[in-house]
XYZ file of C-alpha atoms in Angstrom:
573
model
C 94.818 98.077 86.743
C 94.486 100.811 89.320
C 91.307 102.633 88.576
C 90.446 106.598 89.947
C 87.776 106.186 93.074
C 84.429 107.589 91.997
C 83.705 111.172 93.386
C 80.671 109.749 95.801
C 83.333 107.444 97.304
C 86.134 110.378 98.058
C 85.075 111.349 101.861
C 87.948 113.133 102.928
C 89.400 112.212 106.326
C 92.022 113.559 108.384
C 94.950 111.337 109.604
C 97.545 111.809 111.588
C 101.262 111.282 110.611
C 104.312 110.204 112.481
C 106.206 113.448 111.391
C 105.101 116.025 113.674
C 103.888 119.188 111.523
C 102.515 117.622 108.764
C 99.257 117.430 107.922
C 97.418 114.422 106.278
C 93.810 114.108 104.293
C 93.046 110.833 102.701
C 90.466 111.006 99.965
C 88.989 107.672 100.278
C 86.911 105.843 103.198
C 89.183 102.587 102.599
C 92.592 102.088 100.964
C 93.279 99.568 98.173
C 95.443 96.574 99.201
C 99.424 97.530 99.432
C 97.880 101.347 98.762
C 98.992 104.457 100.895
C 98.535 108.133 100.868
C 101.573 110.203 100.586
C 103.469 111.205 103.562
C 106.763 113.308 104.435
C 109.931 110.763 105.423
C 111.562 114.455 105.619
C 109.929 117.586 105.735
C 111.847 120.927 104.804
C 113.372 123.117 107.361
C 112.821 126.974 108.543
C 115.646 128.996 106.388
C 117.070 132.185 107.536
C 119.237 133.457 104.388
C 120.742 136.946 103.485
C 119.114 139.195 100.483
C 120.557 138.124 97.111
C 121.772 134.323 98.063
C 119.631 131.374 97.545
C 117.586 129.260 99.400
C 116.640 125.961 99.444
C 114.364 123.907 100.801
C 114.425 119.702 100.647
C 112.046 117.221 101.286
C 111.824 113.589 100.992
C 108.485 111.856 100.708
C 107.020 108.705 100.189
C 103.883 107.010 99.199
C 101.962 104.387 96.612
C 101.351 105.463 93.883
C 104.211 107.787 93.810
C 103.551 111.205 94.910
C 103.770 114.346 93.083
C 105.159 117.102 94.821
C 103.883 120.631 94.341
C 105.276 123.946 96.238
C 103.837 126.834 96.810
C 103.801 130.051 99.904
C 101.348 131.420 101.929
C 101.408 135.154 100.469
C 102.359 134.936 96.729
C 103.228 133.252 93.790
C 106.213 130.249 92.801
C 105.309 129.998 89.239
C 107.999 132.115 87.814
C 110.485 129.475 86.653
C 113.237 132.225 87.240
C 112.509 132.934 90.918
C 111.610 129.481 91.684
C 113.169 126.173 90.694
C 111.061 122.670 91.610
C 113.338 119.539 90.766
C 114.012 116.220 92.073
C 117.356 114.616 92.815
C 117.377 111.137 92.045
C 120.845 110.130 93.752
C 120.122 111.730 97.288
C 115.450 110.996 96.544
C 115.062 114.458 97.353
C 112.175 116.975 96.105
C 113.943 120.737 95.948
C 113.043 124.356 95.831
C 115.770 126.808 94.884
C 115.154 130.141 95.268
C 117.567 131.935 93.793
C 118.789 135.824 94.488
C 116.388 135.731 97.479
C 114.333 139.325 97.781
C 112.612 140.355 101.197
C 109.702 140.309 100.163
C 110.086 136.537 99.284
C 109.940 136.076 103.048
C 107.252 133.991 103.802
C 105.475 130.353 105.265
C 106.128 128.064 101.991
C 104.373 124.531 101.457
C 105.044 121.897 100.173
C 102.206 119.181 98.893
C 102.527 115.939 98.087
C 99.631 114.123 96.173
C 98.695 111.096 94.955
C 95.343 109.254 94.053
C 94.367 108.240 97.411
C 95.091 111.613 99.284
C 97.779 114.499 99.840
C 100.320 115.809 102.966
C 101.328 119.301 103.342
C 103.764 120.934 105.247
C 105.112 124.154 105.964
C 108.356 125.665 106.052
C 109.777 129.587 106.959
C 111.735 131.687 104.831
C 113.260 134.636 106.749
C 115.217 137.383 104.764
C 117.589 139.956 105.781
C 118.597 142.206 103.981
C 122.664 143.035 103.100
C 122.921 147.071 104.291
C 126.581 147.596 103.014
C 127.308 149.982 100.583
C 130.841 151.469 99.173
C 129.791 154.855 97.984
C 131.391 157.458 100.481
C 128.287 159.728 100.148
C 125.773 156.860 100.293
C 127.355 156.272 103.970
C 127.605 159.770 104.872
C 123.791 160.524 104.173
C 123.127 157.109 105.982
C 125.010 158.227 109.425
C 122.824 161.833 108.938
C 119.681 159.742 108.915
C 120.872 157.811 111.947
C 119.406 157.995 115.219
C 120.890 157.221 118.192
C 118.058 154.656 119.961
C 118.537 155.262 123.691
C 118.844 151.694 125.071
C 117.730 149.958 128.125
C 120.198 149.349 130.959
C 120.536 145.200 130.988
C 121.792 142.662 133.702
C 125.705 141.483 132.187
C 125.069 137.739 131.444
C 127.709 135.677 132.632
C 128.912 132.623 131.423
C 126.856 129.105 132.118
C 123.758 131.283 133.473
C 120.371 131.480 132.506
C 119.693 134.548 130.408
C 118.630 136.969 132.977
C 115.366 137.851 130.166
C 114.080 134.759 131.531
C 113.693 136.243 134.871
C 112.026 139.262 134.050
C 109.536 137.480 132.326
C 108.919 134.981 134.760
C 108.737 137.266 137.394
C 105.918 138.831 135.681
C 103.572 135.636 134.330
C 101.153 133.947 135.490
C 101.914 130.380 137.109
C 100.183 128.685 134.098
C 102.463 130.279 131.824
C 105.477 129.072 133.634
C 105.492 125.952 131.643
C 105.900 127.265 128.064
C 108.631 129.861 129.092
C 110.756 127.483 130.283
C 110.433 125.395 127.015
C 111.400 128.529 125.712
C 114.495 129.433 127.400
C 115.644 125.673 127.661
C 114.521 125.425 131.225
C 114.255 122.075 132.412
C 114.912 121.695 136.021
C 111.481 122.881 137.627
C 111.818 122.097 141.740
C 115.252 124.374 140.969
C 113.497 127.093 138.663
C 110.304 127.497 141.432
C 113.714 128.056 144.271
C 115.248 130.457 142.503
C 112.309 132.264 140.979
C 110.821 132.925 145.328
C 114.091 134.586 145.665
C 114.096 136.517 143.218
C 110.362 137.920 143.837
C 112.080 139.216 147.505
C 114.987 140.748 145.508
C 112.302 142.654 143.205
C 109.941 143.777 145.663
C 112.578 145.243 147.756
C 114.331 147.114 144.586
C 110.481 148.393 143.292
C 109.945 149.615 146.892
C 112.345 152.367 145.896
C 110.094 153.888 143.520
C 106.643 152.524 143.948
C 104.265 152.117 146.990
C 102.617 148.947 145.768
C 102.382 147.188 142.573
C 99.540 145.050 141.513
C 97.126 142.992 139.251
C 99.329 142.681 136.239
C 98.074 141.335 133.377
C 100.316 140.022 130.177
C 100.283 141.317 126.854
C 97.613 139.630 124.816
C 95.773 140.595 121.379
C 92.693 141.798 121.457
C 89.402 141.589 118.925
C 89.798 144.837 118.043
C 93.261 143.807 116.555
C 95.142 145.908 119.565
C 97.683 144.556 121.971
C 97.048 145.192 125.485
C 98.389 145.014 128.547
C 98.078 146.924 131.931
C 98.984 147.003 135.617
C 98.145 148.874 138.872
C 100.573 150.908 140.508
C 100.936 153.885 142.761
C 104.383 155.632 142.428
C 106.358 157.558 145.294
C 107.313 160.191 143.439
C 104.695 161.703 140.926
C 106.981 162.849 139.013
C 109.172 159.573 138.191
C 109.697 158.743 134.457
C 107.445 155.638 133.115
C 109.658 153.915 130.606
C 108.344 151.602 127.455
C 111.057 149.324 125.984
C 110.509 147.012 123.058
C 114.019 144.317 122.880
C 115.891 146.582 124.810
C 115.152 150.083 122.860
C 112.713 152.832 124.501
C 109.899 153.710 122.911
C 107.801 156.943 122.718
C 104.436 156.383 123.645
C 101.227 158.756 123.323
C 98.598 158.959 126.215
C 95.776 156.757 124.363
C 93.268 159.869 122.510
C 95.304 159.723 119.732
C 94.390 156.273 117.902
C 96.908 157.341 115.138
C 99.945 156.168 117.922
C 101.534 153.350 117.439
C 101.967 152.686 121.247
C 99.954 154.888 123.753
C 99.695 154.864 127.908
C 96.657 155.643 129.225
C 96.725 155.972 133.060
C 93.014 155.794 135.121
C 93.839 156.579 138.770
C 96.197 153.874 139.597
C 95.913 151.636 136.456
C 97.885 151.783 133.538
C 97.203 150.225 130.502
C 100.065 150.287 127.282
C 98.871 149.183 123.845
C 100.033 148.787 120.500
C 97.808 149.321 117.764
C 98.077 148.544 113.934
C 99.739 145.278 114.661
C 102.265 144.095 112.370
C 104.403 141.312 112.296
C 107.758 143.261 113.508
C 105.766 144.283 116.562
C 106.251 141.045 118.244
C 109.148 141.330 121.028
C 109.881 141.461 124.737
C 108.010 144.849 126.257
C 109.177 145.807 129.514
C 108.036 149.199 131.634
C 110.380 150.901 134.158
C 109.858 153.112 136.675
C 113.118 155.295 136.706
C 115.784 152.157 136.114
C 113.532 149.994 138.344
C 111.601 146.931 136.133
C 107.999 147.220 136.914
C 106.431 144.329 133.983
C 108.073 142.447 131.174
C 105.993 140.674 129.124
C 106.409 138.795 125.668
C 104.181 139.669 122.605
C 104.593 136.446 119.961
C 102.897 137.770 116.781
C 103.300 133.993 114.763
C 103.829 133.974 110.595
C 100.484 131.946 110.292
C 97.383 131.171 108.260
C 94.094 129.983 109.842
C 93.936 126.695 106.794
C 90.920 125.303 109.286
C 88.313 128.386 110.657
C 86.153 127.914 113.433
C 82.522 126.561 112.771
C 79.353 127.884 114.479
C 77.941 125.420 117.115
C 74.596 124.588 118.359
C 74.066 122.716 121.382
C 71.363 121.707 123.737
C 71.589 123.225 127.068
C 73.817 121.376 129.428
C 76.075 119.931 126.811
C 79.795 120.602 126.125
C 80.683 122.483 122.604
C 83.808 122.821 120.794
C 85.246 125.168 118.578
C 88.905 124.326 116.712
C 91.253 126.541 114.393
C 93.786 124.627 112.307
C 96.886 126.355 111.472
C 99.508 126.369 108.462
C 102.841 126.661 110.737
C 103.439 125.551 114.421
C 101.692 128.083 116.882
C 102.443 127.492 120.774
C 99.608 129.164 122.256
C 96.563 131.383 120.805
C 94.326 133.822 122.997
C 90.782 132.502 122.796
C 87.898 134.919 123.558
C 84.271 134.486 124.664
C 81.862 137.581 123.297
C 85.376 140.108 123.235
C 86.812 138.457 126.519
C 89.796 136.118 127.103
C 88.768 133.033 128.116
C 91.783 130.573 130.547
C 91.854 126.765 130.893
C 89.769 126.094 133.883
C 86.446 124.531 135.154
C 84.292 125.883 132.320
C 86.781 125.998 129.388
C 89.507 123.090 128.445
C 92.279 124.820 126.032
C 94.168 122.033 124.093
C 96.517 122.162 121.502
C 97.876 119.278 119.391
C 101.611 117.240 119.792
C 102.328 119.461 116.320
C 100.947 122.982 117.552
C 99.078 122.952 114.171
C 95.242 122.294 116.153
C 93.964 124.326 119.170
C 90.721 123.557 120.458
C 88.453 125.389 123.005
C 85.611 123.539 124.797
C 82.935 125.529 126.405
C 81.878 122.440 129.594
C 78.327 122.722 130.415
C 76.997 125.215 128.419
C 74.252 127.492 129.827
C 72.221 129.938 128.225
C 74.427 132.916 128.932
C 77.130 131.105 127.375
C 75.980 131.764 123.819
C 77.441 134.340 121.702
C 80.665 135.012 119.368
C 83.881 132.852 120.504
C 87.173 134.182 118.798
C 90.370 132.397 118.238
C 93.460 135.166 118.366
C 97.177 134.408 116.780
C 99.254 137.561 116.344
C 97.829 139.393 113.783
C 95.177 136.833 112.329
C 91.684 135.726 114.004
C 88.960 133.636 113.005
C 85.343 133.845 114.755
C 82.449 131.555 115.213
C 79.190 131.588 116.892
C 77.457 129.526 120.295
C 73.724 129.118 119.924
C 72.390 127.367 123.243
C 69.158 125.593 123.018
C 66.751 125.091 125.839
C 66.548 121.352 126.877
C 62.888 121.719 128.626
C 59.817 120.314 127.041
C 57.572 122.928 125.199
C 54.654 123.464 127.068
C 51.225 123.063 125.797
C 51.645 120.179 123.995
C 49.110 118.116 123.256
C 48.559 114.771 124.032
C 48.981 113.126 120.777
C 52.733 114.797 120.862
C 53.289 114.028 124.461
C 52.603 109.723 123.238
C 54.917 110.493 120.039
C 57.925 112.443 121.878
C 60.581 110.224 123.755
C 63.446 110.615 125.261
C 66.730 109.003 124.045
C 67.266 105.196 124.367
C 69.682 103.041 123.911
C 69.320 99.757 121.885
C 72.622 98.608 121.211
C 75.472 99.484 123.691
C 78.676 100.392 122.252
C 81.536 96.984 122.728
C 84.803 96.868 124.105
C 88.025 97.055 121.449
C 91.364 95.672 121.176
C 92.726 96.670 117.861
C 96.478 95.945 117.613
C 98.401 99.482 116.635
C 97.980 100.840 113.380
C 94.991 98.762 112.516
C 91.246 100.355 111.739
C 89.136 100.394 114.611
C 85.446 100.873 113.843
C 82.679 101.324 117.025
C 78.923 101.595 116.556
C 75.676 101.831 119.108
C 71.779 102.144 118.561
C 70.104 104.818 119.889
C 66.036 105.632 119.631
C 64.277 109.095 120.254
C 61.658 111.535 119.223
C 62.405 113.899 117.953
C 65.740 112.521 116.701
C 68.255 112.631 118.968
C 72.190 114.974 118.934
C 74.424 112.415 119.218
C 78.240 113.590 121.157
C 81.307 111.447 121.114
C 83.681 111.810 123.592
C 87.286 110.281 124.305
C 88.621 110.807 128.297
C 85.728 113.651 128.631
C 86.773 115.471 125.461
C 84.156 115.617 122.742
C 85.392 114.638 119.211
C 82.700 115.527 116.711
C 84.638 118.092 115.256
C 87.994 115.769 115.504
C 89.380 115.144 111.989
C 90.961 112.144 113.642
C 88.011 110.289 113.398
C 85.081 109.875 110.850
C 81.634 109.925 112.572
C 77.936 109.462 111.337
C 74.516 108.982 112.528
C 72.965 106.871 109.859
C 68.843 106.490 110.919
C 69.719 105.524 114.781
C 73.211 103.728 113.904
C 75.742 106.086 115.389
C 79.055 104.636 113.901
C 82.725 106.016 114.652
C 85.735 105.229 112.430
C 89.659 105.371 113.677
C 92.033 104.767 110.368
C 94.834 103.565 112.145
C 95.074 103.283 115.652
C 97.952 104.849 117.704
C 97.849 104.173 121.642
C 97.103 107.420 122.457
C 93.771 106.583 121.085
C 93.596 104.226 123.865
C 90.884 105.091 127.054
C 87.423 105.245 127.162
C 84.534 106.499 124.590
C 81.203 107.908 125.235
C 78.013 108.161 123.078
C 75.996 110.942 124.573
C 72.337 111.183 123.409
C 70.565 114.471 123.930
C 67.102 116.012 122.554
C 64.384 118.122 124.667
C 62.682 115.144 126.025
C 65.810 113.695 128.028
C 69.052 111.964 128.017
C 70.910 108.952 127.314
C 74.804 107.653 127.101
C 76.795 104.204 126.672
C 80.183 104.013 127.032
C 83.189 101.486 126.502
C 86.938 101.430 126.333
C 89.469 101.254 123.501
C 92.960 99.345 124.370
C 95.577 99.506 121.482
C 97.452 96.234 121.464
C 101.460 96.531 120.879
C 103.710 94.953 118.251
C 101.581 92.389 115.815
C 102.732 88.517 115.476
C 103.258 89.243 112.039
C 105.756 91.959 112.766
C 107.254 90.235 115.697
C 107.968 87.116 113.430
C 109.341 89.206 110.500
C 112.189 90.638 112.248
C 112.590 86.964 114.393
C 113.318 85.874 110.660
C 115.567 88.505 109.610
C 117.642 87.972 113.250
C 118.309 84.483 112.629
C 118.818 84.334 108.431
C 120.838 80.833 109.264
C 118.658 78.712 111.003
C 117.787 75.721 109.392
C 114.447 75.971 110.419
C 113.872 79.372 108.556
C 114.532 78.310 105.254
C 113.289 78.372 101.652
C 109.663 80.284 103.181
C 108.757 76.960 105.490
C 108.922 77.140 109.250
C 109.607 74.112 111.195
C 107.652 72.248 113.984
C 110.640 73.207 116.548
C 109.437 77.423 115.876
C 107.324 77.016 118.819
C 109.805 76.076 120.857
C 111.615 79.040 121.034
C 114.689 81.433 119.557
C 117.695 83.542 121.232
C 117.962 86.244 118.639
C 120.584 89.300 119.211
C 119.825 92.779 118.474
C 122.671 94.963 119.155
C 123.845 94.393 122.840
C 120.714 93.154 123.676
C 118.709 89.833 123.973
C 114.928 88.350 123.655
C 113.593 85.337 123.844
C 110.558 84.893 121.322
C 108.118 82.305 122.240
C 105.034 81.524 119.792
C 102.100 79.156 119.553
C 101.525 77.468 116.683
C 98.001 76.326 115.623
C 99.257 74.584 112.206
C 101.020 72.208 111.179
C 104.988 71.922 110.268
C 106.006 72.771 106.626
C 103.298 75.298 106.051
C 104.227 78.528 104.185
C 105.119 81.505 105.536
C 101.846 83.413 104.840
C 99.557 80.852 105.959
C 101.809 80.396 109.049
C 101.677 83.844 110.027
C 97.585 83.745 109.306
C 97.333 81.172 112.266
C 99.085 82.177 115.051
C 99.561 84.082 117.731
C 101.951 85.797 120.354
C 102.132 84.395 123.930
């Protein structure tokens, strides 16, 4: 009989899942025998439907006990049984949401949960809407064309067939070099060496066409969200002609822009002798787009706002550190986000020698870690996507000795020790992996764990406590990525102490290797009625598709055993 875990047993932890996107928390510390939280085998897709049609979204999960599957979107409600209908088709094992006569204002991030006893997975699916503008009424069209403006449109490059979209260019020509990365994953870039050619020859081609217009262009900087909710960006140029027309194009259309007193503008120019800053206040999320400026029908800057359909569903903490230690701050996201703007006290912050910027295989988790911290480094950190931010404060704490101490403290204070070194691991993959060290100090010590240099306290990936000196780290199931080397570092005012040791995730398991020998070779006589002969060990040619191995295994039993017991006493060689 399967009985409900006791509340003080449910410690939610945070696993990872082979479908990138979804997100997994397991309520328990350990899992019953033949028991698994509920994953996606299937996870819906991003819809893009027209107004009055229906959508629909399909999933296919799995799990024991069975999971229940539960739907419901970021900005509203899916009870109404009219709007929204949940059902499950047997024949194809597929969970379904049908939306029926599909509004625009039923655009939105939906999720889908699946639960069961032992934990739950979520994922996260778009809905875009557009809406059907036809009408038949005569009059209905002839007050439409009197409403109609004409949008005066930005001159583009012809693209011809086979090339690159000449967008890409623009843009490139304008970024940063660490950005070049991500825009060619976005335009379906892949040959670099080629790109890095091309792109030097076309920085001649622009320099010479801007020297038309311009005497010298300068310190751009790309469009990037602010704290204050405003999107910036700004260049310096001097112009030949002080009387040449500054363009602003959003996707192609020009823009009217105000000269930055009025706050009321939606996009405003402010010019400071040869700077010029453009922003875009009251962000929404139609303002995202390619913004380029011209000077006359010369480009000067294009650069790509991406305002993301997201929720923060993990905030950043506050941190407290000791002085000289690394601190990390992480924002968890419902939907896929490529890349966030991360600020330090109102200031973007880059990947460099004091910061490391990560972001997960699934673009849910971006992390910022703050190396070394000093005391100037404390303040407010901010995490930026589009039109949604979370904040978090740094407190730094001095790692110096408190003077005037007297002597009975100065015998009871030490600094950190450590008693029990952490070991070395070999876990095969997908097994639990659990690593533990001693440490000693007074007053009680901050214990960091790191993996490759990156702390991991605040990593939902692994469960971590500091139980009276016992500093104990838990992996669910290793993946070989987990692989590399772990660090225990143990800080308090008096000094400082670390161990270290490495984690190597073993491949395929003997059990696994000899369950699919078995199903390869179905007629041998020696694989027969659950009993393996004393001629296993000397080896099978088993075919998979065009290809061959040769399995070779040791066995420590004797002949005639069964199957389970065999597979208990052996090993791979």
């Amino acid at each position: 009989i399967l009985k409900m875990p006791l509340p003080a047993e449910e410690i939610p932890i945070k696993k990872r899942s082979r479908v990138p996107g979804v997100m997994i928390t397991q309520y328990v510390k350990e899992l019953p025998h033949g028991k698994t939280t509920p994953d996606f085998t299937r996870k819906p897709i991003a819809l893009t439907v027209q107004e009055g049609r229906v959508a629909i979204f399909k999933a296919v999960v799995n799990g024991d006990p069975v999971p229940t599957v539960t739907w419901a979107r970021n900005k509203g409600d899916t009870s109404d049984p009219e709007e929204y209908k949940p059902r499950y088709d047997e024949r194809t094992r597929e969970h379904v949401l049908e939306i029926v006569n599909v509004q625009v204002d039923q655009a939105d991030t939906y999720k889908c949960f699946a639960t069961n006893l032992f934990g739950k997975a979520m994922c996260t699916a778009a809905l875009s809407v557009f809406a059907d503008d036809q009408t038949n009424d005569p009059e209905d069209f002839r007050k439409m064309l009197r409403k109609t403006t004409i949008a005066k449109k930005r001159k583009e490059k012809p693209k011809k067939e086979g090339e690159i979209d000449p967008k890409f260019w623009e843009v490139m020509l304008s970024a940063k070099k660490s950005d070049y990365e991500h825009i060619c994953h976005e335009f379906g870039v892949t040959d670099y060496r080629w790109m890095l050619k091309q792109l030097n020859l076309k920085k001649k081609e622009k320099e010479d066409e801007q020297a038309k217009v311009v005497e010298n262009v300068g310190n751009m900087k790309q469009i990037e969200v602010k704290t204050s909710g405003r999107a910036e960006f700004e260049f310096d140029m001097k112009l030949k002609d002080a009387n040449s027309k500054i363009n602003l194009y959003k996707n192609g259309e020009m823009l009217d822009y105000g000269d930055g007193t009025d706050d009321s503008s939606k996009h405003n120019m402010k010019k400071t002798g040869d700077k010029y800053m453009f922003s875009i206040n009251n962000l929404g999320l139609n303002d995202g787009g390619l913004y380029q400026v011209d000077v006359e029908d010369v480009n000067i800057i294009s650069t790509t706002l991406a305002i993301p359909d997201v929720e923060f569903d993990g905030m950043l903490k506050d941190a407290k550190v000791v002085e000289g230690q690394d601190a990390m701050f992480e924002g968890i996201f419902s939907g896929p986000v490529p890349q966030i703007t991360w600020c330090a006290n109102d200031i973007s912050v880059e990947h460099g020698d004091k910061y490391n910027i990560t972001v997960s295989e699934d673009k849910l988790t971006h992390r910022l870690v703050v190396k070394n911290c000093k005391k100037e480094d404390k303040g407010v950190y901010t995490a930026i996507a589009g039109i949604k931010s979370s904040r978090a404060t740094l407190a730094v704490d001095d790692n110096k000795p408190e003077k005037n101490m007297s002597k009975k403290q100065r015998v009871t204070h030490k600094p950190p020790s450590i008693l029990v070194p952490l070991k070395r691991h070999t876990p095969p993959k997908g097994y639990q992996c659990y690593m533990t060290c001693a440490v000693r100090g007074c007053p009680s010590p901050y214990i960091a764990w790191y993996h490759n240099g990156i702390c991991i306290n605040s990593d939902n990936n692994y469960y971590i406590t500091n139980t009276s000196g016992v500093c104990s780290m838990y992996i669910l199931r290793v993946r070989p990525e987990d692989s590399g080397e772990y660090k225990v570092v143990s800080v308090n005012p008096f000094g400082k102490a670390e161990c270290s040791s490495t984690l190597k995730v073993k491949g395929m398991t003997a059990a696994v290797f000899i369950s699919m020998l078995e199903k390869c070779l179905p007629q041998s006589p020696d694989l027969h009625d659950g009993h393996v002969a004393n001629n296993f060990q000397h080896g099978y040619v088993m075919q998979m598709g065009n290809s061959y191995a040769r399995a070779r295994q040791k066995v420590t039993c004797r002949a005639n055993m069964d199957r389970q017991s065999f597979l208990c006493g052996h090993r791979l060689i």
